[in-house]
PDB file of C-alpha atoms in Angstrom:
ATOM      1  CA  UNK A  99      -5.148  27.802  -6.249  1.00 97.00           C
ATOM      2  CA  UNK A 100      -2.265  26.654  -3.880  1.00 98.00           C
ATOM      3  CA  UNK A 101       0.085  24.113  -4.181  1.00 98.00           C
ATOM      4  CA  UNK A 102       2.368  23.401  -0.892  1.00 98.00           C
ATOM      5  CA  UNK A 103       5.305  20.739  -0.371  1.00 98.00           C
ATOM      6  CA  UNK A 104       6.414  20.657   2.722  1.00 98.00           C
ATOM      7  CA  UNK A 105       8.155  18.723   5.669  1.00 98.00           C
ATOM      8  CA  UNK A 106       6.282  20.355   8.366  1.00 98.00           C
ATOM      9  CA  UNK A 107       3.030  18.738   9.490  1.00 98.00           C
ATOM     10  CA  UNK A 108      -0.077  20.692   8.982  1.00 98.00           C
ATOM     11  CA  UNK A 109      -3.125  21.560  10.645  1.00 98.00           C
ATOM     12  CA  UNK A 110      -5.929  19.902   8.902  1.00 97.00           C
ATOM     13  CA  UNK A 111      -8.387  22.072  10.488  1.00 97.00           C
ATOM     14  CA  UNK A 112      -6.845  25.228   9.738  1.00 98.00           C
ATOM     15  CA  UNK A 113      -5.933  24.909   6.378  1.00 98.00           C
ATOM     16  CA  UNK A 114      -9.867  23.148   5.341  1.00 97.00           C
ATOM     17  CA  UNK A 115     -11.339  26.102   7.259  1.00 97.00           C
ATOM     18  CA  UNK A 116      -9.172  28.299   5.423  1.00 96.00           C
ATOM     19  CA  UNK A 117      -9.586  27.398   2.124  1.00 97.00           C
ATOM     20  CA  UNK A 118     -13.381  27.288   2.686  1.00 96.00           C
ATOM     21  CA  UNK A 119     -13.543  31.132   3.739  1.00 94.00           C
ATOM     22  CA  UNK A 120     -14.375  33.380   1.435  1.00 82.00           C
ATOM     23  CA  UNK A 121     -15.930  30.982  -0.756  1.00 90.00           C
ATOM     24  CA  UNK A 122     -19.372  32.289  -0.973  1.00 90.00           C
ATOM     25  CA  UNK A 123     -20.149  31.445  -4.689  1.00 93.00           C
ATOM     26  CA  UNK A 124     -19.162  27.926  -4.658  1.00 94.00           C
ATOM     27  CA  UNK A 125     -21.270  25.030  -3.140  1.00 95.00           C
ATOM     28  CA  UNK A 126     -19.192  22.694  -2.014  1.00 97.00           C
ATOM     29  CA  UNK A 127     -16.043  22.247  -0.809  1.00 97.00           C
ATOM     30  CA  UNK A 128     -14.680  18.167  -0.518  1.00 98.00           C
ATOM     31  CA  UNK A 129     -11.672  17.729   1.118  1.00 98.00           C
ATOM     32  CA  UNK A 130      -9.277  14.717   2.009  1.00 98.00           C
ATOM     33  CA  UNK A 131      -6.437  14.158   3.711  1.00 97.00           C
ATOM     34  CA  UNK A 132      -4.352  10.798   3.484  1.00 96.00           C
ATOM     35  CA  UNK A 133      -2.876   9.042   6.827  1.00 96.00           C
ATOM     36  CA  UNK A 134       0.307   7.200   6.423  1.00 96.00           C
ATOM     37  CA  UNK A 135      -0.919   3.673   7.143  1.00 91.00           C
ATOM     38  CA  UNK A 136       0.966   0.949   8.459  1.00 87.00           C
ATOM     39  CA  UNK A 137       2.168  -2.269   6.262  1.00 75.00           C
ATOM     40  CA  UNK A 138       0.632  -5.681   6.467  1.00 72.00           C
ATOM     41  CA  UNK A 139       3.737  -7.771   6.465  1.00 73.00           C
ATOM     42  CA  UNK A 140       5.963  -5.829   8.854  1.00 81.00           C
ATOM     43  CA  UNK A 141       5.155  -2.772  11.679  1.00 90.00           C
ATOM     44  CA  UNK A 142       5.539   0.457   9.727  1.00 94.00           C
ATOM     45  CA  UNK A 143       8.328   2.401  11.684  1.00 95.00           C
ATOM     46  CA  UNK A 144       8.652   5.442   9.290  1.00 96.00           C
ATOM     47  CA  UNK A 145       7.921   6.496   5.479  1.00 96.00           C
ATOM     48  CA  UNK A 146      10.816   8.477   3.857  1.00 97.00           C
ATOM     49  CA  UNK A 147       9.565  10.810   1.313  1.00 97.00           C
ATOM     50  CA  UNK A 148      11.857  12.222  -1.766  1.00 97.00           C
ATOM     51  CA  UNK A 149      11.082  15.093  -3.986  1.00 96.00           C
ATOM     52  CA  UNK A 150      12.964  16.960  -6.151  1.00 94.00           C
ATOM     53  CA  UNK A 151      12.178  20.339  -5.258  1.00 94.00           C
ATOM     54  CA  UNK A 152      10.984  22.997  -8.014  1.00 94.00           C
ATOM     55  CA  UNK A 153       9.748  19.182 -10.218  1.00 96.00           C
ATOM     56  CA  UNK A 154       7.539  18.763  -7.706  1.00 97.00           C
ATOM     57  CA  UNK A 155       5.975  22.238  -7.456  1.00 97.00           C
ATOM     58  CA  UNK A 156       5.551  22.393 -11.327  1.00 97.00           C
ATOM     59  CA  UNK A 157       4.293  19.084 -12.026  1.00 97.00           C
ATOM     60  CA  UNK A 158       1.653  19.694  -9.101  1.00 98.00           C
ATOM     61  CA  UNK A 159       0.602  22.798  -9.957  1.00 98.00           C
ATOM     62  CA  UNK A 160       0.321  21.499 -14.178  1.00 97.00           C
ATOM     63  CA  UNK A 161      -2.221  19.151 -12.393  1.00 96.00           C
ATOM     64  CA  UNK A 162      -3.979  21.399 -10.368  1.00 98.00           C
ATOM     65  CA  UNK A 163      -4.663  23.815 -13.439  1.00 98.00           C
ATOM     66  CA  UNK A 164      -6.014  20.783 -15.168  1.00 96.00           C
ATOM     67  CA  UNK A 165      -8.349  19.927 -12.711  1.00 98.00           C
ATOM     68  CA  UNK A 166      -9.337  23.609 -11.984  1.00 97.00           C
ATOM     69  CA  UNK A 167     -10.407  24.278 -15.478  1.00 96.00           C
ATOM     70  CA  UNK A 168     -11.425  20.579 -16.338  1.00 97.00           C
ATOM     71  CA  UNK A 169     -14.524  20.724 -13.903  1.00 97.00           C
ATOM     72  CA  UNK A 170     -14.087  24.735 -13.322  1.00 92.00           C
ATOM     73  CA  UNK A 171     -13.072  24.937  -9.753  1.00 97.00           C
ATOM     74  CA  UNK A 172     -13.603  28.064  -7.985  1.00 97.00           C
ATOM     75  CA  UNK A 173     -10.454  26.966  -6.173  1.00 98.00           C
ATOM     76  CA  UNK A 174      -7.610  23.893  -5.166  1.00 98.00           C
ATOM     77  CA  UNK A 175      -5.556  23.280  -2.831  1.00 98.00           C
ATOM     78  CA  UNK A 176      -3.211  20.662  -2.786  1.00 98.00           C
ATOM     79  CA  UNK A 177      -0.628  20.149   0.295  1.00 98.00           C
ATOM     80  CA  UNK A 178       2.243  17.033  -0.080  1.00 98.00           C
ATOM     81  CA  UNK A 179       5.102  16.415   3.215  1.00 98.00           C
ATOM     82  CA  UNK A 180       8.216  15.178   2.282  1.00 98.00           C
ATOM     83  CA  UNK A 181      10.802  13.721   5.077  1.00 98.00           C
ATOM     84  CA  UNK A 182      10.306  11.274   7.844  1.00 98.00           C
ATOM     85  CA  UNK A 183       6.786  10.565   8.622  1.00 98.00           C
ATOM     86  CA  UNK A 184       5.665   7.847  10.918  1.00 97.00           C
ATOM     87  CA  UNK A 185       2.530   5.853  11.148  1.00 96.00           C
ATOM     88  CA  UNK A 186      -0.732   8.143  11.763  1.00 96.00           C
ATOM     89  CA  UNK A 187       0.569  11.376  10.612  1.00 97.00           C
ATOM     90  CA  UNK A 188      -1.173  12.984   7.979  1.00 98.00           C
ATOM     91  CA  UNK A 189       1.011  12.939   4.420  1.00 97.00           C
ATOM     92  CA  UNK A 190      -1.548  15.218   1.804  1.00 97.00           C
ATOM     93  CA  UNK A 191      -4.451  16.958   1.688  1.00 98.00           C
ATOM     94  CA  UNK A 192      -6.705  17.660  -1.442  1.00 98.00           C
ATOM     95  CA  UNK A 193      -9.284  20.018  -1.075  1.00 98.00           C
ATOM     96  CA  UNK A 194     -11.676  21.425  -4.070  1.00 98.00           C
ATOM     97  CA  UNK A 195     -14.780  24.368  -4.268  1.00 98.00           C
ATOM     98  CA  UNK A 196     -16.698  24.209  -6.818  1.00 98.00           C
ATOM     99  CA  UNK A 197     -20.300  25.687  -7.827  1.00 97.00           C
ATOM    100  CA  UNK A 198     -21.746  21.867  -7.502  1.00 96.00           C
ATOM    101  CA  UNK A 199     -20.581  18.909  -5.405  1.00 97.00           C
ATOM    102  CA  UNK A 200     -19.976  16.917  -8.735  1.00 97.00           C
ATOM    103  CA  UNK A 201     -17.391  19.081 -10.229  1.00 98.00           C
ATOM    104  CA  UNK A 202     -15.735  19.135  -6.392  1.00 98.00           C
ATOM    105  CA  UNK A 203     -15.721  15.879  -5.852  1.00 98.00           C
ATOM    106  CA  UNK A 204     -14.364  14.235  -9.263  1.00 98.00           C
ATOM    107  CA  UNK A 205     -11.809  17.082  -9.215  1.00 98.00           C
ATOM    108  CA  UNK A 206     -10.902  15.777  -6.106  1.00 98.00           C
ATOM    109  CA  UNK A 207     -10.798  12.154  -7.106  1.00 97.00           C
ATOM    110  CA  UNK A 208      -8.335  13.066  -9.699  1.00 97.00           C
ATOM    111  CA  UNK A 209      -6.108  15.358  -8.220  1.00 97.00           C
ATOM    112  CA  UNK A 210      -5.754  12.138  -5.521  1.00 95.00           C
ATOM    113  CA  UNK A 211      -5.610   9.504  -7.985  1.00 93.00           C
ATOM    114  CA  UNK A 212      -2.558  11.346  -9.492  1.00 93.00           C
ATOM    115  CA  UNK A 213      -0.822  12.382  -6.363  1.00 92.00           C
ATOM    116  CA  UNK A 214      -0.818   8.335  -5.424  1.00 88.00           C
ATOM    117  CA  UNK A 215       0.986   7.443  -8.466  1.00 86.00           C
ATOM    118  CA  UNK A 216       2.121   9.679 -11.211  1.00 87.00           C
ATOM    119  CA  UNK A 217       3.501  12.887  -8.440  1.00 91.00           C
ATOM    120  CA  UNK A 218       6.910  13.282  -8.235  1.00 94.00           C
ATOM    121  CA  UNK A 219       7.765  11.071  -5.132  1.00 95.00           C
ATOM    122  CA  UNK A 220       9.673   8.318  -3.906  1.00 94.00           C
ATOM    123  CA  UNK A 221       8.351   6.729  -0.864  1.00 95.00           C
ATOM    124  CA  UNK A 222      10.452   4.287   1.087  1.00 95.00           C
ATOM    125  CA  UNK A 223       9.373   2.421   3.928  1.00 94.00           C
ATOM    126  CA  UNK A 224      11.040   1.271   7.002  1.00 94.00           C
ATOM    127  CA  UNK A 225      10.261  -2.134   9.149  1.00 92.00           C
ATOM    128  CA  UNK A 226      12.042  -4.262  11.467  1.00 88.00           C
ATOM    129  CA  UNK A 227      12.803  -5.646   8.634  1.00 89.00           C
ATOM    130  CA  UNK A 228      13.976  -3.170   6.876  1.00 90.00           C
ATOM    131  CA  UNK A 229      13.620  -0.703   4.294  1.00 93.00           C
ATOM    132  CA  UNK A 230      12.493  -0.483   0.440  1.00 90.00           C
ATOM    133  CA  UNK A 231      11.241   1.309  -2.226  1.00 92.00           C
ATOM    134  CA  UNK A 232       7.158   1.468  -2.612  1.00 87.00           C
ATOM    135  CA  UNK A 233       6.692   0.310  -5.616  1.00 81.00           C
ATOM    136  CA  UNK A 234       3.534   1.232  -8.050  1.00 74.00           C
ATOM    137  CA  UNK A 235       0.475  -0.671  -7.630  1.00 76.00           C
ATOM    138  CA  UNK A 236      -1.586  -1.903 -10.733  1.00 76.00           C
ATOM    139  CA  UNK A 237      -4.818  -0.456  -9.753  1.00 80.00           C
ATOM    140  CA  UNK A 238      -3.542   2.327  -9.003  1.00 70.00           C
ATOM    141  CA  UNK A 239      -2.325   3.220 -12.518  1.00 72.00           C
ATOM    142  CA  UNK A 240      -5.505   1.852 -13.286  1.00 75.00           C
ATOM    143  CA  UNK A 241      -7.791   4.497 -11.442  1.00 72.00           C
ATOM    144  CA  UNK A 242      -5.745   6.746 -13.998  1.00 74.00           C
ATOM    145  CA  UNK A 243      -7.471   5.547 -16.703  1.00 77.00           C
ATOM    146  CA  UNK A 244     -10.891   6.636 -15.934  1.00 80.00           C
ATOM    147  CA  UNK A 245      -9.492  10.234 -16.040  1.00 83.00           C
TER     148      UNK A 245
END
């Protein structure tokens, strides 16, 4: 299991081909990686990510442990940027392996469901307009509740 939070961009490619090495026992491996996306009302110049380093780590990893023994994961990797990021780059990845595609892909549903809104960050995005605070959307606290 690996947890990563970073301001670096990563290779997608790399790190999925990585993780899926070595992984003869599982299989399937379900990745995803999410795109910052621009905003409806205004041209998305940046997102500003916020962490508090060391919180973030350990409230990532408490996750990840969940999900690896909840549906017993072979292996998870989770990968969060922090910093300036600007329309199109990629923000997280998820990735699970697992004996059956079930287990890899509802692991992977959570783990995303509770990086979008229970993680550790504060997103702030910038327009022509201006900036502010992302604030948390009802549905998704409500994807929580399945889990």
């Amino acid at each position: 299991m690996r947890v990563v939070v970073q301001d670096a961009p990563f290779d997608f490619g790399h790190e999925a081909q990585t993780f899926a090495s070595g992984h003869n026992s599982m299989g399937a491996i379900v990745t995803f990686t999410g795109i910052v996306r621009d905003t409806h009302e205004a041209p998305l110049e940046a997102m500003e990510i916020e962490h508090y380093p060391g919180m973030t780590e350990a409230a990532l990893t408490d996750i990840a442990e969940q999900a690896m023994s909840r549906w017993s994961l072979g292996d998870a990797l989770v990968i969060h940027r922090h910093g300036r990021l600007v329309p199109g780059e990629m923000i997280m990845m998820v990735a699970t392996a697992a004996r059956h595609r079930k287990d890899a892909f509802e692991a992977a549903e959570f783990l995303m469901d509770y990086l979008k809104s229970r993680a550790p960050f504060w997103k702030r995005e910038i327009t022509s307009q201006g900036a502010s605070w992302v604030a948390a959307r009802d549905e998704d606290e409500a994807a929580l509740e399945r889990w």
